[in-house]
Structure formats: C-alpha cells, structure tokens
Short mmCIF file of C-alpha atoms and ligand atoms in Angstrom, two decimals:
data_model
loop_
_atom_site.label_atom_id
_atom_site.label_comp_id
_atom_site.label_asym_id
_atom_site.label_seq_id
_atom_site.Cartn_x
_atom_site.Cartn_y
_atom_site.Cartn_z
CA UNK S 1 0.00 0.00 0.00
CA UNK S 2 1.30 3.42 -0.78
CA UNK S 3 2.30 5.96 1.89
CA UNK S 4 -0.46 8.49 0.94
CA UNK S 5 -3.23 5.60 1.06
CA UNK S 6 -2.02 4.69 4.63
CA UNK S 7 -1.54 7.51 6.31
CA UNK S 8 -4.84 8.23 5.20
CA UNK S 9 -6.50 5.22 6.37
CA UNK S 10 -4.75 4.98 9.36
CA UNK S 11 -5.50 8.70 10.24
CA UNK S 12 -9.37 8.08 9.54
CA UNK S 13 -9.82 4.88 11.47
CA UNK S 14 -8.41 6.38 14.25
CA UNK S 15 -10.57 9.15 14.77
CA UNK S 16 -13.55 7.46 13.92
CA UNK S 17 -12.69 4.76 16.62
CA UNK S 18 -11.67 7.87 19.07
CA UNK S 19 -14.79 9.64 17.66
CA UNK S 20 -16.72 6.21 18.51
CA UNK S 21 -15.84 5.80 22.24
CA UNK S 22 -16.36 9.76 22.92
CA UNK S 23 -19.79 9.52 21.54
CA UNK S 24 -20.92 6.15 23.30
CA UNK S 25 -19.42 7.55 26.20
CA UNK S 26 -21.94 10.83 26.37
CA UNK S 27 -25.17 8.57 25.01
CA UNK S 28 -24.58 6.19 27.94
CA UNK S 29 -24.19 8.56 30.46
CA UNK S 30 -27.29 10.86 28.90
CA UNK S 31 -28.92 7.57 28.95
CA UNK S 32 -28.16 6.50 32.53
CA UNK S 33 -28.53 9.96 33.80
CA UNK S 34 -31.68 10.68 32.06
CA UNK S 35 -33.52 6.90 33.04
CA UNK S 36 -32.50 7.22 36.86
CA UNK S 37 -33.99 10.86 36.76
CA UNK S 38 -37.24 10.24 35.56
CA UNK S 39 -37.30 6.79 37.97
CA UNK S 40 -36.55 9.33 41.20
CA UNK S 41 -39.13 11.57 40.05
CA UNK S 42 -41.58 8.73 39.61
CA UNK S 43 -40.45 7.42 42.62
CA UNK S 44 -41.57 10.54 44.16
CA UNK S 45 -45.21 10.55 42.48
CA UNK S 46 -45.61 6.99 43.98
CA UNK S 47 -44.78 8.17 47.14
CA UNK S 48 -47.23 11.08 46.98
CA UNK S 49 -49.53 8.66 45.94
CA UNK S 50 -49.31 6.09 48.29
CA UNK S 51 -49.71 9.27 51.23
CA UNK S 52 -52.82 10.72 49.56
CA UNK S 53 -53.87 6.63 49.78
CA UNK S 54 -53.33 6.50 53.71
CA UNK S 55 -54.32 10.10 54.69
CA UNK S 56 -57.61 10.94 52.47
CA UNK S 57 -61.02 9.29 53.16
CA UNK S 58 -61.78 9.52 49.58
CA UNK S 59 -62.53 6.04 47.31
CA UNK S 60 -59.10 4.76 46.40
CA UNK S 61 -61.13 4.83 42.67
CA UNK S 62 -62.35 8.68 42.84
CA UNK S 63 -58.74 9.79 44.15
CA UNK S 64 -55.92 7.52 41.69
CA UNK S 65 -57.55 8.80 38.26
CA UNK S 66 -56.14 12.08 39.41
CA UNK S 67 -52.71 10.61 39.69
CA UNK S 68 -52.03 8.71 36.63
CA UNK S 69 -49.21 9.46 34.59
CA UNK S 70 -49.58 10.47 31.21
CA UNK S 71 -49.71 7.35 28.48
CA UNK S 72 -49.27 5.03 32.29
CA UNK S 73 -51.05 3.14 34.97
CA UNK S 74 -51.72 2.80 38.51
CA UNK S 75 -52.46 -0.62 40.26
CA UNK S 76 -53.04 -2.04 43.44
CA UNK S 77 -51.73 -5.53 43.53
CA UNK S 78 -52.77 -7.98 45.94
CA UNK S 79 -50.58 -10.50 47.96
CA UNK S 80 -52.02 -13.12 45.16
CA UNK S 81 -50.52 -10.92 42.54
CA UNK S 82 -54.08 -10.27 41.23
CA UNK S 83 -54.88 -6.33 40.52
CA UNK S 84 -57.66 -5.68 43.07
CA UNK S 85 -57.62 -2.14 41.62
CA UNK S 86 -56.46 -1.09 37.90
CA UNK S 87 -56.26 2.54 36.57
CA UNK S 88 -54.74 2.41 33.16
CA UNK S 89 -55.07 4.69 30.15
CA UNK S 90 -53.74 2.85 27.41
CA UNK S 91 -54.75 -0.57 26.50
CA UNK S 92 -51.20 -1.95 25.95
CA UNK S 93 -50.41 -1.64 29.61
CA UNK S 94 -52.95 -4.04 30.95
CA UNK S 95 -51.33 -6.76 29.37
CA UNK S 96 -48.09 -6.66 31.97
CA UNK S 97 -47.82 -9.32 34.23
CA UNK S 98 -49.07 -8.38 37.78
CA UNK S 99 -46.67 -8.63 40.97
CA UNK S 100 -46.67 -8.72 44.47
CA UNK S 101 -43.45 -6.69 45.71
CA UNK S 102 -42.80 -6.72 49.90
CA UNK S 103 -40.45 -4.05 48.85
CA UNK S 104 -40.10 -0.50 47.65
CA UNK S 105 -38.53 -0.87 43.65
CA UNK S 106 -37.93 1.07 41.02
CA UNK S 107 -37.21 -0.17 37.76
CA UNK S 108 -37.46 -0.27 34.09
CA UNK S 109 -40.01 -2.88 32.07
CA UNK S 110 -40.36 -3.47 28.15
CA UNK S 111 -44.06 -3.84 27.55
CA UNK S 112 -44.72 -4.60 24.12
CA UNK S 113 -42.88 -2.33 21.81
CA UNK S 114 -42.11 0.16 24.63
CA UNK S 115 -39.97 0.61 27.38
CA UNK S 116 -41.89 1.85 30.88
CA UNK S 117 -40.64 3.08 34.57
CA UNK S 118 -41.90 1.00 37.43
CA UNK S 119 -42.61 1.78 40.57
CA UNK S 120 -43.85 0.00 43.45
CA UNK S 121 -44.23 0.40 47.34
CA UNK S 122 -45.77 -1.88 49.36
CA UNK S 123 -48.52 0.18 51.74
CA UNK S 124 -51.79 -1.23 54.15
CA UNK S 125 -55.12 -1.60 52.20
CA UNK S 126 -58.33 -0.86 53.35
CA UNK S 127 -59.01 -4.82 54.73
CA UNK S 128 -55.57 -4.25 56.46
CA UNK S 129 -53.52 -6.22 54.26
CA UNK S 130 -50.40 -5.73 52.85
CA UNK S 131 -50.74 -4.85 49.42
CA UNK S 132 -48.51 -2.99 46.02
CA UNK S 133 -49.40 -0.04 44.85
CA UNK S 134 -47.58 -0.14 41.25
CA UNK S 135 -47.13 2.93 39.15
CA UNK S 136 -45.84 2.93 35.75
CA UNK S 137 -45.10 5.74 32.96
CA UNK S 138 -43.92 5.96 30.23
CA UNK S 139 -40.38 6.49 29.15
CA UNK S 140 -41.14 7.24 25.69
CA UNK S 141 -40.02 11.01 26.32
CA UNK S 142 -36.90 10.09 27.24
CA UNK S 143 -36.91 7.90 24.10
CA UNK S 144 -37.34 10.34 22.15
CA UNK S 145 -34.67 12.76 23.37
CA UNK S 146 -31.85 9.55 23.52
CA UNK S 147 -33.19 9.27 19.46
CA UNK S 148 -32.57 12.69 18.74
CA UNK S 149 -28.99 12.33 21.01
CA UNK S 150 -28.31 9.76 18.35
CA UNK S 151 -29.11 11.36 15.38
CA UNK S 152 -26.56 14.28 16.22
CA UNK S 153 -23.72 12.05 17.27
CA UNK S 154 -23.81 10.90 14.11
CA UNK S 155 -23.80 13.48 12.11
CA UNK S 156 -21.35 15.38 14.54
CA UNK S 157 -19.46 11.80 13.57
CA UNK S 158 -19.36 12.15 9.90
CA UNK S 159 -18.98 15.76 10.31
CA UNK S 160 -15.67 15.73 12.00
CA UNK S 161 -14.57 12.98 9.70
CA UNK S 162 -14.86 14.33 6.80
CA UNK S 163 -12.76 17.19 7.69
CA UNK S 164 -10.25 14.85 9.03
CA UNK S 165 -10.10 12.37 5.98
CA UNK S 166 -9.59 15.95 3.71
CA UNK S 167 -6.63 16.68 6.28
CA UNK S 168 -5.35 13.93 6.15
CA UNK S 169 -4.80 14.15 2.53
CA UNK S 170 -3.47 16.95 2.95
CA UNK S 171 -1.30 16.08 5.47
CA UNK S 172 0.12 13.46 3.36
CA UNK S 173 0.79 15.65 0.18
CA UNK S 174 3.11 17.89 2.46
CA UNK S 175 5.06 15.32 3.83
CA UNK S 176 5.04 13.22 0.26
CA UNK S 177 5.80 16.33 -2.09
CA UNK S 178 9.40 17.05 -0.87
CA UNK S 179 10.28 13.32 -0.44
CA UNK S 180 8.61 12.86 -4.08
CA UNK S 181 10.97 15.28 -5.00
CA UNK S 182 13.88 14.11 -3.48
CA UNK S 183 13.14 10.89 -5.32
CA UNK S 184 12.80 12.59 -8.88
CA UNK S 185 15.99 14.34 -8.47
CA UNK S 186 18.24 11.01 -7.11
CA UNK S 187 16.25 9.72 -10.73
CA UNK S 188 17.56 12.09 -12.46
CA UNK S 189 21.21 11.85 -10.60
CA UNK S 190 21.06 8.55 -11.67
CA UNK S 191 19.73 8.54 -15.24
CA UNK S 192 22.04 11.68 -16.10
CA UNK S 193 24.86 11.01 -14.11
CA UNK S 194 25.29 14.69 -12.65
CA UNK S 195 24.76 15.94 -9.15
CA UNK S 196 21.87 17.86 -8.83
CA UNK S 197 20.03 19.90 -5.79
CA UNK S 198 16.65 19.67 -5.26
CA UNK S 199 14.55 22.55 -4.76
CA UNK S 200 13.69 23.73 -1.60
CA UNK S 201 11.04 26.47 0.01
CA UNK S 202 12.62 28.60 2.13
CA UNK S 203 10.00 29.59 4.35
CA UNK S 204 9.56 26.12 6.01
CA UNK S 205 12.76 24.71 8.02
CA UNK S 206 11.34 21.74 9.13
CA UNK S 207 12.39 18.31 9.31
CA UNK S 208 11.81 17.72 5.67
CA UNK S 209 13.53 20.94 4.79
CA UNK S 210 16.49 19.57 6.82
CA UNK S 211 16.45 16.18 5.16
CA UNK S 212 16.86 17.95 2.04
CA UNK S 213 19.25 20.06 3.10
CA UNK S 214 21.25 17.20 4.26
CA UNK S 215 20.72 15.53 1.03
CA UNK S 216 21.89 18.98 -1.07
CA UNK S 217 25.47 19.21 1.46
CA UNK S 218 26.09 15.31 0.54
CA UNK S 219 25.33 16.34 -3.19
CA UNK S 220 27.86 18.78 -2.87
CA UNK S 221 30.20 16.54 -0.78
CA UNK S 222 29.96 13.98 -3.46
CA UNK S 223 30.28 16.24 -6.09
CA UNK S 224 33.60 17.86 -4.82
CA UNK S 225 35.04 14.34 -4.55
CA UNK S 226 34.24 13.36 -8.14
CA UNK S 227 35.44 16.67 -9.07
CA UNK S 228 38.97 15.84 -7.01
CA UNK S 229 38.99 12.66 -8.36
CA UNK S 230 39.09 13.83 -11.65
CA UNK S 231 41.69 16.58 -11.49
CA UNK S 232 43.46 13.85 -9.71
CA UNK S 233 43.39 11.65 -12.55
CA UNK S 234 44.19 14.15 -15.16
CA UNK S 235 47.36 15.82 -12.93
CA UNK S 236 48.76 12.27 -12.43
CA UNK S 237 48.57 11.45 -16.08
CA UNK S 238 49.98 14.88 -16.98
CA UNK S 239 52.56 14.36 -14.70
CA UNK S 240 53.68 11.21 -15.97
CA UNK S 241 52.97 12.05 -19.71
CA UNK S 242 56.33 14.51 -19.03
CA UNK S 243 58.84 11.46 -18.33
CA UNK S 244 57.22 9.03 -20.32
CA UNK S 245 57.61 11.63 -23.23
CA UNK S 246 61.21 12.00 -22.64
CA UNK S 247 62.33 7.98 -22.29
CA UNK S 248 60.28 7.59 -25.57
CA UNK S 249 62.12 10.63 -26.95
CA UNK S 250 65.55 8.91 -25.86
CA UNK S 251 65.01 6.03 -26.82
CA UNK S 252 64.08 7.03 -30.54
CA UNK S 253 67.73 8.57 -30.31
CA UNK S 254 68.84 5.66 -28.94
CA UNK S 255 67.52 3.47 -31.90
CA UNK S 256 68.74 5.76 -34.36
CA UNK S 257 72.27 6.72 -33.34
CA UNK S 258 72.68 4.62 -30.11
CA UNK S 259 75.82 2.19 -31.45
CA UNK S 260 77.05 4.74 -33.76
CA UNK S 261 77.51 7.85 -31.36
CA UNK S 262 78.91 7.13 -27.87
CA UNK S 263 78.31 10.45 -26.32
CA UNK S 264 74.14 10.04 -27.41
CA UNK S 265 74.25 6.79 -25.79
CA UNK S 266 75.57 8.03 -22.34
CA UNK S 267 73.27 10.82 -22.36
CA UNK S 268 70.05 8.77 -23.74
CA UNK S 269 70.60 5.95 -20.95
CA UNK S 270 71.05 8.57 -18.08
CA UNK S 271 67.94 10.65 -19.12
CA UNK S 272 66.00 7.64 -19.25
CA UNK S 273 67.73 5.96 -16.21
CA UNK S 274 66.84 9.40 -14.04
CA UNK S 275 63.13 9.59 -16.13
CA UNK S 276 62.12 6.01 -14.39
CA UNK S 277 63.41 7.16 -10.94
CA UNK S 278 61.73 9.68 -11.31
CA UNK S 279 57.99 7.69 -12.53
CA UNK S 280 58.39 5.23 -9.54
CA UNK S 281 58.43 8.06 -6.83
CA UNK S 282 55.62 9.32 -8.35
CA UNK S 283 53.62 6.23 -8.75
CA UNK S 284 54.74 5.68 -5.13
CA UNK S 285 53.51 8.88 -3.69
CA UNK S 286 50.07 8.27 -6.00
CA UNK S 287 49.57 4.91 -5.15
CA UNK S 288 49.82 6.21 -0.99
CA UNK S 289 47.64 9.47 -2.28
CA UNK S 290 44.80 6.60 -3.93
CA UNK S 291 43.79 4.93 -0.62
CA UNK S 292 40.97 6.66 1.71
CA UNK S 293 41.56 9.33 3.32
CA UNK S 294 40.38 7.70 6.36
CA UNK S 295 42.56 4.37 5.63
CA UNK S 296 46.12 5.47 7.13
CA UNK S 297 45.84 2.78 9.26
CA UNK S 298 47.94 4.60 11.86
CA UNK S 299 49.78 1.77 14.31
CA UNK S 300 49.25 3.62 17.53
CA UNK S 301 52.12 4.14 20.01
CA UNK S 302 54.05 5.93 22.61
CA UNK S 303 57.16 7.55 20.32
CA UNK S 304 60.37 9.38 21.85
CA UNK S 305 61.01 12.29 19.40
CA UNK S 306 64.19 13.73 20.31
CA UNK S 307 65.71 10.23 19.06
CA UNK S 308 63.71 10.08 16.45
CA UNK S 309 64.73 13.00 14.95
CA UNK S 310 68.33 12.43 15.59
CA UNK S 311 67.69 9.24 13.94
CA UNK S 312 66.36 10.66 10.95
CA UNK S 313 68.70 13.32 10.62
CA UNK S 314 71.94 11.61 10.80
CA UNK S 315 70.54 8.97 7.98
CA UNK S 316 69.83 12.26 5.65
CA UNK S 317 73.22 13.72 6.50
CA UNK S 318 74.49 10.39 5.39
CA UNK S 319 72.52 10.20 2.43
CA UNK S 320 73.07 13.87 1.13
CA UNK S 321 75.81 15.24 2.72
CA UNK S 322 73.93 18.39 4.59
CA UNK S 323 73.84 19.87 7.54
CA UNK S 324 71.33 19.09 10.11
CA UNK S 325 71.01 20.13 13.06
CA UNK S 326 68.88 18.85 16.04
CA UNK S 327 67.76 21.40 18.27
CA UNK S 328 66.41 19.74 21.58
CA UNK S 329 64.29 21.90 23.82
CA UNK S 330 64.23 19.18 26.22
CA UNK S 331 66.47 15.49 26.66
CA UNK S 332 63.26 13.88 25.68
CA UNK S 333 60.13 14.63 24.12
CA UNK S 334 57.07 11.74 24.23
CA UNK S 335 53.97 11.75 21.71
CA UNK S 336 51.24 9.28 20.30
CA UNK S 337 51.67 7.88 16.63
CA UNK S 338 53.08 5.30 13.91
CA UNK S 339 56.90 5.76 13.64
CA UNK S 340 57.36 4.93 10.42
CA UNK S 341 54.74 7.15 9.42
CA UNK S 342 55.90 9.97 11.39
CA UNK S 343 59.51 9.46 9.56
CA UNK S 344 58.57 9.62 6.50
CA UNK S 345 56.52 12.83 7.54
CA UNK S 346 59.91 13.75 8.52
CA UNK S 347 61.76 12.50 4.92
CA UNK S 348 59.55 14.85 3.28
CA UNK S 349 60.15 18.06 5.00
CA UNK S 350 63.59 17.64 4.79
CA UNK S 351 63.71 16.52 1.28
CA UNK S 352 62.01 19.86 0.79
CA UNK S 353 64.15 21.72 2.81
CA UNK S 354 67.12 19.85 0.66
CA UNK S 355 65.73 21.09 -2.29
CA UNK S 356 64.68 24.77 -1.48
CA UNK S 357 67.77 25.77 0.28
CA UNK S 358 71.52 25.35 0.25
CA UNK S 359 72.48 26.09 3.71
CA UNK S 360 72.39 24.26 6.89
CA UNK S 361 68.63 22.87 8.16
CA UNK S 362 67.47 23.00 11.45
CA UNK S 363 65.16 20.06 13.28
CA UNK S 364 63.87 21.59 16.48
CA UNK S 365 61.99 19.48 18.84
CA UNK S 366 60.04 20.38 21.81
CA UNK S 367 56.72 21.33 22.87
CA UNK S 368 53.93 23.57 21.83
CA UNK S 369 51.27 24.98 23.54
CA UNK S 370 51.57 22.22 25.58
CA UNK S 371 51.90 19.64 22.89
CA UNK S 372 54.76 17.73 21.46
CA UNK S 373 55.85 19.17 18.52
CA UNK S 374 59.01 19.24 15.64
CA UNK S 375 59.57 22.03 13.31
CA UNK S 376 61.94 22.06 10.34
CA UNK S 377 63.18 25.05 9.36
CA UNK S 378 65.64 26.22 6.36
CA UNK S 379 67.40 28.88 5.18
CA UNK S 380 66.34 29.40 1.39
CA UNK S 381 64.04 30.94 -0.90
CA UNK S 382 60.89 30.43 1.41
CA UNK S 383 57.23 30.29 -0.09
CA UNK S 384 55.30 33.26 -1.58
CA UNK S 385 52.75 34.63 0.99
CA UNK S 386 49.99 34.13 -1.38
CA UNK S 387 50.80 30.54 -2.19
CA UNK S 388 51.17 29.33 1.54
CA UNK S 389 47.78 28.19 1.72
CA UNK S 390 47.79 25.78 -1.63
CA UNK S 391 51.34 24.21 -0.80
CA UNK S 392 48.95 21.31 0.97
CA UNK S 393 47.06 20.68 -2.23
CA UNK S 394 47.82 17.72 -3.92
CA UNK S 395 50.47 18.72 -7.25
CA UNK S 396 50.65 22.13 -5.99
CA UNK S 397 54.17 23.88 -6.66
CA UNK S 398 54.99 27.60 -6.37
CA UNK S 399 57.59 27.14 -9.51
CA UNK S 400 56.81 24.17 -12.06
CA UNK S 401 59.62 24.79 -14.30
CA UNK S 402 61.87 24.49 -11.35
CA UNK S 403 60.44 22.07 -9.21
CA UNK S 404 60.89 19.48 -12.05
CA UNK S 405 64.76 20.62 -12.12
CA UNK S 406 64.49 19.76 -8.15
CA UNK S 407 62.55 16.73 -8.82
CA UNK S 408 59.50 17.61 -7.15
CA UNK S 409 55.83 16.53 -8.34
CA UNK S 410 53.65 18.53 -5.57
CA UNK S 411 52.54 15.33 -3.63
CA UNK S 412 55.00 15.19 -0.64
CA UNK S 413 52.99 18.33 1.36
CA UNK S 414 49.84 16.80 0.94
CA UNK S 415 50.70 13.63 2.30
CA UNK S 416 53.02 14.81 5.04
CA UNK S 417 49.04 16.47 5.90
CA UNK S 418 46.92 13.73 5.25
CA UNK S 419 49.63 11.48 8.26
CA UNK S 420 49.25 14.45 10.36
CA UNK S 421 45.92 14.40 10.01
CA UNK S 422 45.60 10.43 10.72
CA UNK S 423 47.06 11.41 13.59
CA UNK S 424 44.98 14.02 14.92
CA UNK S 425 48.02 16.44 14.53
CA UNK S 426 48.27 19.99 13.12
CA UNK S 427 50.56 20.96 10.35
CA UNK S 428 51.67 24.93 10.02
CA UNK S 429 53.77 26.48 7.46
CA UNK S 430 55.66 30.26 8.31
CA UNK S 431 57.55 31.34 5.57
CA UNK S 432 59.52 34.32 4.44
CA UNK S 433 60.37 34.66 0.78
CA UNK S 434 63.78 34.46 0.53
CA UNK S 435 64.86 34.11 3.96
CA UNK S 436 63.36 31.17 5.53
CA UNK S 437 60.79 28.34 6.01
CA UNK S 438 59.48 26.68 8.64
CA UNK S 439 56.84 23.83 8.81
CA UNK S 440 55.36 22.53 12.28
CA UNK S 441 53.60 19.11 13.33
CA UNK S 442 51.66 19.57 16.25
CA UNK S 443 50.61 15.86 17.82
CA UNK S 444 48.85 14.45 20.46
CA UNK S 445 50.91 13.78 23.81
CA UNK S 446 52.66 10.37 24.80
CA UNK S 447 50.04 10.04 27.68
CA UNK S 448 47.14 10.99 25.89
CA UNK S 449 47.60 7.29 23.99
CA UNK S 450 47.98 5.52 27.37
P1 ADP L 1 57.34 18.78 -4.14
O1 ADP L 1 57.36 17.32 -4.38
O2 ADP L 1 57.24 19.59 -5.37
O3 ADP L 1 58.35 19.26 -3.18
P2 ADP L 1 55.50 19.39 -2.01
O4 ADP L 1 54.06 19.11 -1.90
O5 ADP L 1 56.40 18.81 -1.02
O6 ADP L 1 55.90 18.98 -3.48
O7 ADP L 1 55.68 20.95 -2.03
C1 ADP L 1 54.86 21.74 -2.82
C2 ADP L 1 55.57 23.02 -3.19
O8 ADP L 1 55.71 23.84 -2.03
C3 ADP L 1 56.92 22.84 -3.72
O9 ADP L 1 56.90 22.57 -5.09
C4 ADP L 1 57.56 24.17 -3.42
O10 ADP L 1 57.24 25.10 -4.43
C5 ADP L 1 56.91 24.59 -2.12
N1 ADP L 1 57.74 24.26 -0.95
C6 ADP L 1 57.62 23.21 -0.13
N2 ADP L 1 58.54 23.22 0.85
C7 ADP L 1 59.29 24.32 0.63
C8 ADP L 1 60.44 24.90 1.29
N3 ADP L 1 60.97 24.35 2.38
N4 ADP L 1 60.94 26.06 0.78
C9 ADP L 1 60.40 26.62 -0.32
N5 ADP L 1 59.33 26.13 -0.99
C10 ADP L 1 58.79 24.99 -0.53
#
C-alpha cells in the first residue's frame, strides 16, 4: 500500500474509533442519567400517591384517576398478585404481568414495543392487608430525546470525519511532495549522471527541509570528490605524460644513433635511467595518495622524538651530505603515533628543505602549547605569501619549471598532511620569501595514547 493511502487510512480509522468511544461515552451517560432521573421523580409521584392513599377518606377509585401518569397506569396488587384495583389509560399496559413486591422498587419494564418506569411500594389496604401499589409511565419522552442524542452524534461523527479524511490528505501531500521530490531528483542523478540539488522552500525549516538540506550538502560533498577525483586523474597522467615523453624521446635517439655515437648513448641511458626514478616516486607517492583518506591505518604508540629526529637526521646527513642540526628543547620529548609514518613525515620536509635551500637545516623538537611538537626550518628561498595556503594541495608547486629541475611533483605536502591528520596532529607552514621556512607538526601527547 502506498504511503499516501495509509496515512490516510490509518489517520481516519483512528478518529472514527476515538470519535466512537467519545460519543458512546456521552449517550450512555445521557442515557443512565436521564432513566434514573425520571425513575426518582416517579419514585416521588408513587410516594405522593401512596400518602394521599393512607391520609384521604376519599374512594381509592375517585382519588388515583387524578394521579395517573400520562400514556401510564396505577395498580393495586394484591398478595395473590391479582390487581384488586387497575387505573390504566392505554390498552397496551394491561397486558403486563401483575406482581406482588414486599419491597419498595424502582425499575425499568419493556411492555410490548415500549420501554416503561416501574414503581412500586408496598402500603396497608383498606381490609388491612399488605398490598402494592404499582405505578408505571412511560419512558417514551426520554426515548425520544436519547433518538434525537443519536441522530446528532452521528452526524457530529461524519462531520468531523470528513474534515479529518480531507486533512489527512493533505497532510500526506506535504510530507510526500518534498520526499517525491527528493526521489525525482536522485532519478535524475542517476539517469544523467550529474549531481543535482533539489529545490527547496525557504520559508519552512522543518524536518523535511532539513532532510533535504542534508541531502543537497552530501550532493555537494559527493560532487567535490568526483570533481577531485578527476583533477586527480588528469594531474597524475599529466605528470607522468612529461617522463614518459622524454624515455620515448631517448630512446628514438637511442635506436637511431645509439651504437654509432657514444656520447648520445651516455646521455640517452642517463635521461632515461633518471626519467624512471623519477615515474616510480611518483607512482609511489600516488599509489599512498589513492587509498581513503580515512585508511592510514595509523599503528598507535608511545614515540620518543628527540631520538627520532636524531635518527632521521643523521641517515639524511648520510645520504646527502647536509647539515642538520637537532635542536632539543628538552632530553626527551614523548607523543602518540606510527613511527614509520611519522619518519617519513619527517623524509619529506627535509627533502624539501634539501631542495629549497643550500644552507644548513634545522630540526627543532620540543613542545607547543603544551603539545609535542618538531619544526623544520631552512634557510632558502621560502614560499610566496599568497601561495602558503595551496602548498597542501595535492600537485601544488609555487615554480613548475623548477620544481621538475628539483625533482618535485607537488605530492610530498599533501601527504606529510593527510599522516598528520591520521594522527589528529596539526601541520603549520611560516615562511619568508627568501629568507626562511618553517613547517610545524603539532601531535597528540605520549600520555594521551595511554
Ligand atoms: P614537491 O614534491 O614539489 O616538493 P611538495 O608538496 O612537497 O611537493 O611541495 C609543494 C611546493 O611547495 C613545492 O613545489 C615548493 O614550491 C613549495 N615548498 C615546499 N617546501 C618548501 C620549502 N621548504 N621552501 C620553499 N618552498 C617549498
């Protein structure tokens, strides 16, 4: 069953079964309250009567005519249950049963079609027995009224329901619009494959509005990431169009004049030798870049920086013959991550700081603002103000014509960030053109991972 068809069922049964219990709630009570009335009153009459009986002289016959309820009876009922005395005015009534009652009653009788109050009280006849004198009226006043009770609770009934069952449509076109909406556009998401938004009314922010609110910001979110994904794509094939251009260029020269000219040989093989180093860093740093951003898969523990630094730098002075100082703030220096990760965090600053400078480097290790943290810091031809903030973005570099010459393809800062950010870290750059650099990891304490 569709959503529309049962919330409007579901809305309409409901009130009519509230509507139901309200409304045989008020007819019983009417009922009850009504019945028990008109049996007190006759109860009184009966009393009155039977008084009259004991204190006037007058013939029980001359003085009960003047009693008799309207469309009732009045009877004096022996101990036999015979009526020694009968004052009736309708026919019908004659034909109930006679009976001898030691006690006062009061209660309701069907005779024939109709329904009638009884009364009876047990006084002393003339002859000194004990007899009932019986008095019965009528209820069909009260009939009447509980008929025309019914006839408005009914209507009231279908009244309010109708009313209901049209709100209830409505109801369900303003919840089922939007998400009808929502639907047509992931349709057309899917059919076309483009993100779309779907339209929303400003004036309403309910909980409808926010769903499709949420569902625009995941659009977008999407959307961004197929758009990254893309220029992702393209800049790694650009980037390895460059060297693949070059070894195919070289080796062209190599097949032509390879055997015949020596000095074309040496220079073919070393272009091409340095081209393939160069193609498996990169598809190294892509191939780290392609996993999820949430995948680092950081092996959690308690690192001592000071020696890892040290570490680090004294396998880089080995490896390129620089300078590098460790600058300790303190013997020792505990934080929370994945060594090798952090190292190669490390590798890439440095190699940076390698490439953008020519004099010594400085590794300073310490804490900041109360949290363990390394900077490295050069002395070369820093990073334009303007371009500080897009030196994180994947194949960013300030100078492309020289960062080839320095062997640089834009990846390292981005993921030196994305390990930082694994670990819950900070990364800050403060730069001076032509003076210095100096880039910062922030990360968690030692004793924040016990
Ligand atoms: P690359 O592999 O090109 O070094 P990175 O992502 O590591 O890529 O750096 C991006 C760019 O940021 C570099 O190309 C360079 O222009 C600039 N940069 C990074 N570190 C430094 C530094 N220490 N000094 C000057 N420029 C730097």
């Amino acid at each position: 069953m569709r959503i529309r068809n049962k919330i409007h069922l579901f809305s309409t049964i409901f009130l009519f079964i509230i509507l139901l219990l309200i409304n045989s709630t008020i007819y019983y009570l009417f009922n009850k309250v009504t019945t028990e009335g008109e049996l007190d009153r006759l109860t009184n009459q009966t009393e009155t009567v039977a008084a009259a009986l004991k204190e006037e002289q007058i013939d029980p016959r001359t003085l009960l005519p003047a009693f008799i309820p309207s469309d009732g009876m009045i009877r004096i009922i022996n101990q036999d249950s015979k009526a020694v005395l009968t004052q009736v005015k309708t026919d019908e009534l004659q034909k109930s049963e006679a009976k001898f009652q030691s006690s006062q009653s009061a209660d309701i009788r069907e005779i024939g079609v109709a329904s009638y109050a009884v009364v009876s009280i047990p006084i002393i006849w003339k002859n000194g027995e004990v007899v009932t004198l019986e008095v019965t009226e009528s209820l069909a006043g009260v009939q009447a009224n509980l008929e025309i009770l019914r006839t408005i609770l009914l209507l009231a009934t279908l009244l309010a329901i109708l009313p209901a069952f049209l709100s209830a449509r409505v109801l369900s076109e303003l919840i089922l619009r939007p998400i009808e909406r929502l639907t047509a556009t992931m349709e057309e998401i899917q059919r076309k494959k483009t993100f779309k938004h779907i339209e929303l009314e400003d004036q309403s922010k309910d909980e409808l509005h926010k769903m499709g609110t949420t569902f625009n910001n995941m659009v977008d979110i999407l959307k961004e990431n197929s758009e990254k994904q893309q220029s992702f794509v393209s800049n790694a094939s650009h980037e390895l169009r460059t060297p693949l251009t070059i070894i195919e260029s070289y080796s062209s020269l190599l097949k032509r004049w390879g055997t015949k000219k020596p000095e074309v040989f040496d220079e073919s093989v070393e272009a091409i030798h340095s081209e393939a180093i160069r193609m498996g860093n990169l598809t190294e740093q892509l191939l780290m870049l392609a996993r999820n951003e949430n995948d680092w898969d950081i092996d959690w523990k308690m690192i001592e920086l000071v020696g890892l630094c040290e570490e680090v730098a004294k396998s880089f002075r080995q490896a390129y013959n620089r300078k590098v100082n460790v600058v300790r703030e303190l013997p020792e220096v505990s934080a929370a991550g994945d060594e090798q990760k952090l190292k190669q965090v490390l590798f890439i600053l440095l190699d940076n700081a390698k490439k953008f400078s020519n004099r010594e480097i400085d590794v300073i290790v310490g804490y900041d603002q109360g949290q363990p943290a390394i900077t490295v810091k050069d002395y070369g031809i820093g990073i334009p103000k303007e371009d500080i903030a897009k030196v994180f973005d994947r194949f960013f570099r300030v100078d492309k014509a020289r960062s080839r010459k320095t062997g640089g393809s834009g990846l390292g800062l981005s993921i030196a960030k994305e390990i930082i950010d694994a670990h819950e870290g900070i990364i800050a750059i403060d730069s001076e053109e032509g003076n210095s650099t100096s880039i910062k990891i922030q990360l968690k304490k030692g004793n924040d991972f016990i």
